[in-house]
Short mmCIF file of C-alpha atoms in Angstrom, two decimals:
data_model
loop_
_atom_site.label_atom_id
_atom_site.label_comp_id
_atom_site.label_asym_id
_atom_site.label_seq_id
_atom_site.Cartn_x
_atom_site.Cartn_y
_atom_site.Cartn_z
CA UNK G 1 120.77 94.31 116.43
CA UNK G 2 123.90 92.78 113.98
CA UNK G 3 125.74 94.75 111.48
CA UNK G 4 124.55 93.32 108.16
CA UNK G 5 126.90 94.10 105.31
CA UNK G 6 125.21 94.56 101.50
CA UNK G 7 127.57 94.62 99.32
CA UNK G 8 126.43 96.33 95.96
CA UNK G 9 124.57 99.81 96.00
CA UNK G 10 122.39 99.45 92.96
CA UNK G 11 118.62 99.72 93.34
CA UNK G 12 118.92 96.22 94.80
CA UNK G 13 121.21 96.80 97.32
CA UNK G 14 119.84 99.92 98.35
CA UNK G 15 116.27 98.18 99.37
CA UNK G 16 117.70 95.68 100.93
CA UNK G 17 119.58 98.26 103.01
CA UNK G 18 116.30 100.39 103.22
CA UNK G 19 114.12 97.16 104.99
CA UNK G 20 117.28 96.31 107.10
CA UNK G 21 117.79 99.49 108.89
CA UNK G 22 114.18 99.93 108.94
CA UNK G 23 114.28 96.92 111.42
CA UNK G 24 117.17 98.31 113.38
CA UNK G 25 120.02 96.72 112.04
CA UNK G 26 123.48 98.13 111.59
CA UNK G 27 123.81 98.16 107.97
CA UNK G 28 127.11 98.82 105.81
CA UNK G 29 126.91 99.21 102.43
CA UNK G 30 130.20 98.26 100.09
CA UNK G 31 130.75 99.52 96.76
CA UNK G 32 133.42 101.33 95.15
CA UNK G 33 130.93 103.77 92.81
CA UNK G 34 128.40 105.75 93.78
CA UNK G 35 124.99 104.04 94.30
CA UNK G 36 122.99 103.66 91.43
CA UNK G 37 125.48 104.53 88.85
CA UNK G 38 125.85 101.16 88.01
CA UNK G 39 123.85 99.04 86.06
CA UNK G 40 120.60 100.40 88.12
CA UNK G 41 121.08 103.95 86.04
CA UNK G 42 120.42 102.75 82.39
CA UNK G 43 116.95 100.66 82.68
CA UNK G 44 113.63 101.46 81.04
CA UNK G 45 112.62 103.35 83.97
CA UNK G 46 109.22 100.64 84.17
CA UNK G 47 107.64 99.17 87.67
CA UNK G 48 106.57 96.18 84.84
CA UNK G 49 103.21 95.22 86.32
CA UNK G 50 102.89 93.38 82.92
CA UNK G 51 105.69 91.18 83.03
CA UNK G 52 103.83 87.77 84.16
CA UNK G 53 105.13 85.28 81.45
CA UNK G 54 109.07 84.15 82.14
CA UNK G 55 111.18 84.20 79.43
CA UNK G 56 111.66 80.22 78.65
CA UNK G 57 108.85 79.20 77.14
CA UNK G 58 108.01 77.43 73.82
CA UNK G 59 107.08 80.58 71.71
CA UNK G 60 110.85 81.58 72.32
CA UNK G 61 111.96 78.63 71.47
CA UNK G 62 109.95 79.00 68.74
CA UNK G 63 111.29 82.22 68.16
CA UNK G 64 114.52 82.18 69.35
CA UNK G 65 116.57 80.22 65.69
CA UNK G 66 114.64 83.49 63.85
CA UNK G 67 116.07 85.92 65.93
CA UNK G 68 119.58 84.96 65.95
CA UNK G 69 119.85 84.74 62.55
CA UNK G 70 118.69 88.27 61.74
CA UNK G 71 121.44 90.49 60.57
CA UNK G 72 119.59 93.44 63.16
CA UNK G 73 118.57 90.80 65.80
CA UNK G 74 118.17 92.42 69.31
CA UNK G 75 119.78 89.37 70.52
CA UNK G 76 122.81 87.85 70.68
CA UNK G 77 125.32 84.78 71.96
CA UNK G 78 128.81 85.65 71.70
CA UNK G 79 130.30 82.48 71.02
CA UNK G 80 133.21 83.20 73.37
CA UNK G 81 130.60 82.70 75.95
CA UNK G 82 129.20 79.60 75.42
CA UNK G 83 131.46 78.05 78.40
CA UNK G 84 130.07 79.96 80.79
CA UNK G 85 126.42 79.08 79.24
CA UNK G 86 127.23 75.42 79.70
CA UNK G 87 124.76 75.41 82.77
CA UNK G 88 122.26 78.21 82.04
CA UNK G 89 121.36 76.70 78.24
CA UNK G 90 119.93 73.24 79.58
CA UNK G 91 118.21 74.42 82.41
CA UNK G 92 116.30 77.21 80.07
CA UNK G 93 115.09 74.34 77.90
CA UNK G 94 114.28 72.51 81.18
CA UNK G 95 112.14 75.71 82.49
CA UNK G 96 111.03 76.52 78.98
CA UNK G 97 108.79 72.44 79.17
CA UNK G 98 105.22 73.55 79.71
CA UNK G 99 104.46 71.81 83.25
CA UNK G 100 107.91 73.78 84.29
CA UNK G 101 106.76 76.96 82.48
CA UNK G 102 103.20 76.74 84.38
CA UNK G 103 104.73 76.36 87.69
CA UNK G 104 107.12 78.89 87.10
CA UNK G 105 104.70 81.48 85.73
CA UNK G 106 102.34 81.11 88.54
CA UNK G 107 105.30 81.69 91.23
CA UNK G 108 106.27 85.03 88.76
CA UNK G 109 102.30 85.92 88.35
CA UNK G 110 102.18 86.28 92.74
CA UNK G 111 105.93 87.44 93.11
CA UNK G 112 105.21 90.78 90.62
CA UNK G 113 102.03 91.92 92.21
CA UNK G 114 103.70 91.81 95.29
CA UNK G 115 106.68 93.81 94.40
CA UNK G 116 104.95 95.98 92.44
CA UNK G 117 102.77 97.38 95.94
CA UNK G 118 105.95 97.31 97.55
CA UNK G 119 108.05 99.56 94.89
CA UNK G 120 105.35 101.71 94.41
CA UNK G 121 105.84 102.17 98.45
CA UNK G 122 109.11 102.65 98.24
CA UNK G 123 108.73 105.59 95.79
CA UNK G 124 106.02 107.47 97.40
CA UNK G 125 108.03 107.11 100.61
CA UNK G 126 110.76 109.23 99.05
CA UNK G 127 108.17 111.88 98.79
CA UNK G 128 109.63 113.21 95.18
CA UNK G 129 106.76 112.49 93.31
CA UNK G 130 108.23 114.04 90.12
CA UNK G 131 110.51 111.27 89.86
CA UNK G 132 107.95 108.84 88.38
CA UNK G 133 104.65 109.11 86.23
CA UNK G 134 101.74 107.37 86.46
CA UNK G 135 100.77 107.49 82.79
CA UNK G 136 100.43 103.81 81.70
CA UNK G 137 102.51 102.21 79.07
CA UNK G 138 102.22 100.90 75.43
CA UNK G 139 103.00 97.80 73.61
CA UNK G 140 102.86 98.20 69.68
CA UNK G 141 102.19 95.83 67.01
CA UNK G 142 103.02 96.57 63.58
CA UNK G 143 102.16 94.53 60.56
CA UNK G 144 104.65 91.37 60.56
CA UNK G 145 104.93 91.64 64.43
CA UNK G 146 104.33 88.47 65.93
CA UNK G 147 102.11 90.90 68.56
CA UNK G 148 99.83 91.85 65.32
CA UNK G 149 97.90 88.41 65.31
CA UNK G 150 97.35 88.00 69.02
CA UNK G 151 96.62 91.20 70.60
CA UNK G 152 93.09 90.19 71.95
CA UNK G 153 94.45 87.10 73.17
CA UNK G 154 97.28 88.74 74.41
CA UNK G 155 95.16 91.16 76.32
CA UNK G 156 93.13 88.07 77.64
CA UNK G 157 96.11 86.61 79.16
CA UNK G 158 97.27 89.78 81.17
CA UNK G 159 93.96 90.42 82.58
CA UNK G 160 93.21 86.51 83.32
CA UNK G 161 97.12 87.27 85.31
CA UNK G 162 95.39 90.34 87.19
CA UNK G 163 96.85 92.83 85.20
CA UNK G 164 94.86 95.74 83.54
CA UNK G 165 95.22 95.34 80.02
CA UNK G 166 92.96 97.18 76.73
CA UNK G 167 93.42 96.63 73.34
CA UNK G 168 93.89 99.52 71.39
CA UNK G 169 93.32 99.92 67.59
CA UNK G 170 96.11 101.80 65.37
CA UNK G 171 94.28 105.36 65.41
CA UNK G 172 93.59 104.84 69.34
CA UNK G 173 97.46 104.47 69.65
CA UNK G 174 97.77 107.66 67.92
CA UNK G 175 95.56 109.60 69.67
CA UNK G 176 97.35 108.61 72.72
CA UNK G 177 101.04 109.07 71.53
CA UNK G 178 100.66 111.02 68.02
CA UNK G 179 104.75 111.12 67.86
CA UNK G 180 104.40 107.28 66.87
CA UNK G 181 104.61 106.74 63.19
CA UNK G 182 101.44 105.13 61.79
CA UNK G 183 103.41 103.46 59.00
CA UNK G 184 102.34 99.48 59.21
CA UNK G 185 100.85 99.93 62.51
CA UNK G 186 98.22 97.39 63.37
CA UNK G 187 97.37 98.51 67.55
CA UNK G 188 98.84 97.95 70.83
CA UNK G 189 98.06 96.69 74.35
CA UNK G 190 97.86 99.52 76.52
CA UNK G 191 98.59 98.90 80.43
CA UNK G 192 97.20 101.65 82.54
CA UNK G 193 98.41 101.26 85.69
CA UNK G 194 101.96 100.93 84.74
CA UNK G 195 104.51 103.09 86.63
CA UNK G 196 107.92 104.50 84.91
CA UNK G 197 110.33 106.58 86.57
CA UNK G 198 111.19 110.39 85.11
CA UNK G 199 115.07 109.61 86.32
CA UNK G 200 116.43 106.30 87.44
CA UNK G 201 119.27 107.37 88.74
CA UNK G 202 118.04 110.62 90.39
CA UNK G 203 115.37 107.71 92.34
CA UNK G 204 118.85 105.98 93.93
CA UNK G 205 120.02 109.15 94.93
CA UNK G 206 116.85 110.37 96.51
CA UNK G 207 116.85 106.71 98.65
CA UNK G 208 120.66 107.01 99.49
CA UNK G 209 120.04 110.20 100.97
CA UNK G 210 117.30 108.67 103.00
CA UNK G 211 119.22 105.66 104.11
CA UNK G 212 122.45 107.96 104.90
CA UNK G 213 120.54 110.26 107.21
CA UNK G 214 119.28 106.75 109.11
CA UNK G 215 122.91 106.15 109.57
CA UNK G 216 123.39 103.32 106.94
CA UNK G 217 127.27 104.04 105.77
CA UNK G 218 128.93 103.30 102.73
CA UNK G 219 132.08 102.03 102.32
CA UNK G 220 133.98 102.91 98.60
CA UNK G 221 135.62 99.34 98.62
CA UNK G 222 135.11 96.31 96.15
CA UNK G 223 134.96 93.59 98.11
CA UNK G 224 137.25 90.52 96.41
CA UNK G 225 136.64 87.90 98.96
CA UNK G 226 134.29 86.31 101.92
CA UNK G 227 135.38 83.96 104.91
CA UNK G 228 133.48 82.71 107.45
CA UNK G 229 134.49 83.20 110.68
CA UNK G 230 134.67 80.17 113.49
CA UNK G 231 132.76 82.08 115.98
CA UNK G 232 130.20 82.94 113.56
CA UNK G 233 129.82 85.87 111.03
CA UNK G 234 131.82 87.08 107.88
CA UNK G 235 135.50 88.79 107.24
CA UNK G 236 135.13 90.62 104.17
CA UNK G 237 137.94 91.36 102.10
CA UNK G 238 138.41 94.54 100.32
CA UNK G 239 140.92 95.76 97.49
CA UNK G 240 144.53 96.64 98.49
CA UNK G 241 145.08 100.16 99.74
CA UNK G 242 148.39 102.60 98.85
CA UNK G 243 150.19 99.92 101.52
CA UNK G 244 149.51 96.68 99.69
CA UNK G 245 147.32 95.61 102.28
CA UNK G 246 143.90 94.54 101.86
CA UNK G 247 141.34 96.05 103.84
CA UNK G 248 139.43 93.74 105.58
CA UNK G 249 135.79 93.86 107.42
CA UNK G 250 133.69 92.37 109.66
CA UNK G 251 129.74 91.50 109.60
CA UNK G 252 127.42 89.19 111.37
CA UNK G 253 125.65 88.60 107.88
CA UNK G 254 126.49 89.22 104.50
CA UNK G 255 123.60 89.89 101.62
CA UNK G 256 125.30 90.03 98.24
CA UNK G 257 123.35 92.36 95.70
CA UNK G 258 126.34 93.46 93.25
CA UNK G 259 124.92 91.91 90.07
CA UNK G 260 126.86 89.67 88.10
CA UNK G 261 129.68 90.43 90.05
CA UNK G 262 128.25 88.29 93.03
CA UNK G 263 129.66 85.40 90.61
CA UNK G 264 132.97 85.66 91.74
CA UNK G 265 132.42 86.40 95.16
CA UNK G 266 130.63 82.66 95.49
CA UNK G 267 133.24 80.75 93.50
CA UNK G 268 135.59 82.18 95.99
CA UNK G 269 133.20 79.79 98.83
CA UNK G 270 133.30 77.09 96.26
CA UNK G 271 129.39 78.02 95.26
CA UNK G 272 128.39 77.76 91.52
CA UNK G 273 124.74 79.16 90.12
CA UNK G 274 123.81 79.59 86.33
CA UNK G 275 123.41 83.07 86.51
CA UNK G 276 125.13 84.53 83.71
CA UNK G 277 125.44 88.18 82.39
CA UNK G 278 122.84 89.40 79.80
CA UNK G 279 123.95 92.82 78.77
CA UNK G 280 121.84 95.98 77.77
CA UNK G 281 121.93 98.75 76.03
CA UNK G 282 120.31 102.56 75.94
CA UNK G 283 120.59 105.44 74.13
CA UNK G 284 119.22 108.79 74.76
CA UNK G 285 117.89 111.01 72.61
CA UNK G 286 118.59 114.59 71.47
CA UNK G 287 116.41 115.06 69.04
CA UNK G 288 112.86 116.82 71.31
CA UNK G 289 109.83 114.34 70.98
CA UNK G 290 106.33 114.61 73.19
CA UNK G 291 106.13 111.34 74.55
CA UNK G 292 103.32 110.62 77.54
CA UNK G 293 104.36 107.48 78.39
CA UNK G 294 106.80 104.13 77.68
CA UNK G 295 105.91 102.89 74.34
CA UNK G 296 107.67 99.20 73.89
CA UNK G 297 108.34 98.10 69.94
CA UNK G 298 108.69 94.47 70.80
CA UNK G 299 109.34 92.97 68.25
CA UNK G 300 112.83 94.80 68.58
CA UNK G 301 112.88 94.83 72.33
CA UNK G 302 112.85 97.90 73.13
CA UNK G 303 111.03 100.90 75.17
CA UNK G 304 111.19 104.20 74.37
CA UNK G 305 110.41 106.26 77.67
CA UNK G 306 110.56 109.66 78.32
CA UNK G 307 112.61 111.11 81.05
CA UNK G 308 114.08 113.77 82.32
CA UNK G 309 116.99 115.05 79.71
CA UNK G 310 114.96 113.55 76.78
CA UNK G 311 113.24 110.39 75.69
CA UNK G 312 115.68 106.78 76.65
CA UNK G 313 115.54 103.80 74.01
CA UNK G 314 116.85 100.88 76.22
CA UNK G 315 116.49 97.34 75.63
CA UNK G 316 117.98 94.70 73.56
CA UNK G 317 119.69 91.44 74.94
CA UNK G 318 123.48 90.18 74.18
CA UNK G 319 124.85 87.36 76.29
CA UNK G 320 128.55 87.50 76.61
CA UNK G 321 130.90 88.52 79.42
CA UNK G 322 130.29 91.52 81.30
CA UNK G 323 134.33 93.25 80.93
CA UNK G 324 133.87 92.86 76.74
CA UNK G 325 134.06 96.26 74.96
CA UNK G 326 130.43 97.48 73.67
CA UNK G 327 129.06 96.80 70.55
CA UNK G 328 128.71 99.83 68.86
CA UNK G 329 126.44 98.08 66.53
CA UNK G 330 123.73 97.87 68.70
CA UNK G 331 123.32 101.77 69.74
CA UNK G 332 123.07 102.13 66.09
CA UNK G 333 119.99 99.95 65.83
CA UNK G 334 118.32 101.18 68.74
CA UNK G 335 118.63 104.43 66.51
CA UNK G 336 117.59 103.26 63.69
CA UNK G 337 114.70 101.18 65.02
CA UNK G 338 114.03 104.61 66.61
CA UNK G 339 113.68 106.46 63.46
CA UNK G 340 111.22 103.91 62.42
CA UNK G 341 109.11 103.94 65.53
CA UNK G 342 108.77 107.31 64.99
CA UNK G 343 109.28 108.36 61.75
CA UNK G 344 112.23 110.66 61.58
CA UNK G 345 115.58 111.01 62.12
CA UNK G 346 117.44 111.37 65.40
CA UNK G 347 120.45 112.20 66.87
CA UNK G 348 122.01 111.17 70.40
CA UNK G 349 122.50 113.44 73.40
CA UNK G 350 124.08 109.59 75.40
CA UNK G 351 125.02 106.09 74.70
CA UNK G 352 125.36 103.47 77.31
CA UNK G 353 126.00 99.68 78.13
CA UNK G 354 125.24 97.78 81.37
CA UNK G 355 124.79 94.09 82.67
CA UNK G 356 122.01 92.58 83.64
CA UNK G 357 122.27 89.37 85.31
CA UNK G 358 120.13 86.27 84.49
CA UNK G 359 118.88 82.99 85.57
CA UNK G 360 117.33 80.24 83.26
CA UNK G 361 113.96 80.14 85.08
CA UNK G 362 113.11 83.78 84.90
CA UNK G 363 112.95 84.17 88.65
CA UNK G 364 115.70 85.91 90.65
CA UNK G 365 117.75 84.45 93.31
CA UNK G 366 116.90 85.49 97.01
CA UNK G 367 117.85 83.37 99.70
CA UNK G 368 120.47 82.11 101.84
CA UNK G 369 123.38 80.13 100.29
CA UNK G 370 123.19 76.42 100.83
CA UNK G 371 125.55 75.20 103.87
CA UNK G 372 126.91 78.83 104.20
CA UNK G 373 125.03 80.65 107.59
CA UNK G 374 124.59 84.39 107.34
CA UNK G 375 125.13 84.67 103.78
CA UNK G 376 122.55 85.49 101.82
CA UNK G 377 122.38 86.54 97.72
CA UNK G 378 119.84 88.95 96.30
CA UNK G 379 120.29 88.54 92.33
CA UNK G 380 119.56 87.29 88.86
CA UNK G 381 116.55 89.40 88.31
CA UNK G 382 117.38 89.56 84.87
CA UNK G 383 115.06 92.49 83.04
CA UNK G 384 113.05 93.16 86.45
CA UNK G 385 115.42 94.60 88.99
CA UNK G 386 114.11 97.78 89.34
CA UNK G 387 110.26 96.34 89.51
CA UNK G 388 111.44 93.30 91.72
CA UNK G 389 113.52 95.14 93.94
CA UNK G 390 111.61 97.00 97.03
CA UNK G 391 110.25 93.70 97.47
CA UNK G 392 113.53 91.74 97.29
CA UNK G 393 114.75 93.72 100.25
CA UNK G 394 111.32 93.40 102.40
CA UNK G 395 111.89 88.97 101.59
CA UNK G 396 115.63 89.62 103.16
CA UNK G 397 114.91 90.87 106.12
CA UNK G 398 112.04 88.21 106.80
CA UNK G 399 114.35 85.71 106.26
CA UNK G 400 116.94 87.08 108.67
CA UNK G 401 113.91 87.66 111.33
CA UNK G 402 112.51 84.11 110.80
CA UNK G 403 109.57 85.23 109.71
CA UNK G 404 106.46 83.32 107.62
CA UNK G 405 107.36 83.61 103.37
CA UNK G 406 105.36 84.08 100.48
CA UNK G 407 104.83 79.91 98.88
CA UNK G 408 106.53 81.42 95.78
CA UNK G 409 109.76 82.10 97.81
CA UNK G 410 111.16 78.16 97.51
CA UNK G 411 111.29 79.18 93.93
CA UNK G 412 113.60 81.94 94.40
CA UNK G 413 115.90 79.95 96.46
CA UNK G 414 119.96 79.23 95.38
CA UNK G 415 119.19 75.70 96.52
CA UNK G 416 116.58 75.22 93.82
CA UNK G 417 119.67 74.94 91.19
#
């Protein structure tokens, strides 16, 4: 079999390692952290069954002049970004049309119930079923939410998408999670078959284990460059060592997984795709609550879900470059909007930052670079990685073995930008 080299060793990487060795290939895995400490350890901890509808559409266009304008908006466009955003912002409107947001939706619809079987594999394969709950999740709607006026139709639309999906009134919500504050609160959605992992990071460790004892091997190197080789393959070129010498590699394919990072890597080959950095935040709380399951405020964009070490508000959305320092502002209105969710005051046991990466359709890109053989990316999955990610690895390596694709995957190709 080749020796594939993944380079990144979030949750990504680490399934697309898992589905390559599990097929016999030589897999190396290149990152200079230890996986999942990346951006893969801060998410909501949700396998999002739910999330069916991409994020162009009309209603956040609609939306979206409201939002930034708020003095505690949960998004934000740094304005020293807007370069970069030169080729993401026209192709969101483009995706956002509603033949484009159809046809896009339909491709998302098929692409999460698949990945949601296989990450819910994945986890029961580690055999640590006190990493994960299977508790459901909530999605809140408090009086002025846009939520509050279309939660039947709302629940309509999940279920018509295959999703399981009640409507629950606000005492219902209560009886479920009585730590929520009833102040203004008009219902939720309730999804019972939603997932969420205890410990997101204590889940990468569990499969790294796994994938070690197979004989996958990671290498502590940040790869800074790619070249093709004339007799077919990849060098791969690592970060000087105490000699001033780069360390260089070899690989019969490459499968790039390392985030926004994978940016660079392809502008190095002369290969330019709008996927830009989104960046999100999390707190975690001191302060003891009893919380069952995720409870999402949406209207802030946020879950709170409780894990191991105490309950994790992580959400919000700020597009600027992934090196600037954190906004300090924003852990402060997760807080806040904490306090409010559920009525009383907290304080913080952690605060973190992390970058997402994004493309202006909504779907991640999986595939094999245009005109560049043996090089495949496995990124942009924006909000979803963790949900879309099992399943990104099992698409891999059926690609590299030829084998028959899902109709959905042409939509997940680079070559579709």
């Amino acid at each position: 079999m080749n020796t594939i080299a993944v380079v990144g060793a979030g949750i990504v990487g680490l399934a697309v390692a898992r589905s390559l060795a599990g097929r016999g290939h030589r897999v190396q895995l290149f990152d200079p952290g230890p996986p999942g400490e990346g951006t893969s350890f801060g998410n909501a901890g949700l396998i999002a069954n739910y999330a069916t509808s991409p994020m162009a559409s009309i209603d956040t266009l609609r939306q979206l002049p409201g939002e930034l304008c708020r003095r505690d908006a949960s998004l934000s466009v740094d304005p020293r970004y807007l370069a970069r955003l030169a080729g993401f912002g026209p192709r969101f409107l483009k995706a956002a049309t509603p033949s484009r947001f159809a046809h896009h939706k339909s491709d998302l619809v098929a692409l999460i119930q698949d990945a949601v079987k296989a990450q819910h594999a994945l986890l029961e394969s580690l055999e640590a079923p006190d990493l994960y709950a299977d508790t459901g999740c909530l999605q809140l709607a408090r009086q002025g939410d846009p939520l509050a006026a279309t939660l039947e139709a709302s629940a309509r639309a999940k279920r018509a998408d295959g999703v399981a999906c009640e409507v629950l009134t606000a005492q219902e919500v209560r009886d479920l999670e009585p730590a929520i504050h009833p102040a203004d609160l008009v219902g939720g959605l309730y999804f019972p078959e939603t997932r969420h992992l205890k410990d997101s990071l204590a889940v990468s460790r569990a499969l790294w284990q796994r994938l070690a004892g197979e004989g996958v091997v990671q290498h502590g190197a940040r790869i800074r460059g790619l070249v093709p080789l004339a007799a077919g393959g990849w060098r791969l070129i690592g970060e000087k060592g105490e000699n001033g010498e780069s360390r260089e590699y070899q690989a019969d394919q490459v499968v790039l997984c390392a985030g926004i990072a994978n940016d660079a890597l392809l502008k190095s080959l002369g290969v330019s795709l709008p996927v830009v950095s989104e960046r999100g935040y999390h707190v975690r709380l001191e302060t003891p609550l009893s919380l069952s399951r995720p409870v999402g405020w949406l209207a802030r964009h946020f879950y709170a879900t409780p894990m191991h070490g105490g309950v994790r508000l992580a959400g919000t959305t700020e597009f600027t470059a992934p090196d600037r320092a954190a906004d300090e502002r924003r852990w402060e209105r997760l807080k806040g909007w904490g306090e409010a969710l559920f009525g009383r005051p907290l304080s913080l046991a952690e605060r973190w930052m992390g970058v997402r990466h994004s493309t202006p359709d909504g779907l991640p890109v999986v595939g094999q670079v245009t005109g560049r053989k043996g090089l495949f990316v496995a990124y942009g999955h924006g909000h979803l990685g963790l949900t879309q990610s099992a399943h990104t690895g099992e698409l891999i390596a059926a690609m590299i073995h030829g084998e028959a694709l899902p109709d959905y995957v042409a939509s997940l190709s680079p070559a579709r930008f």
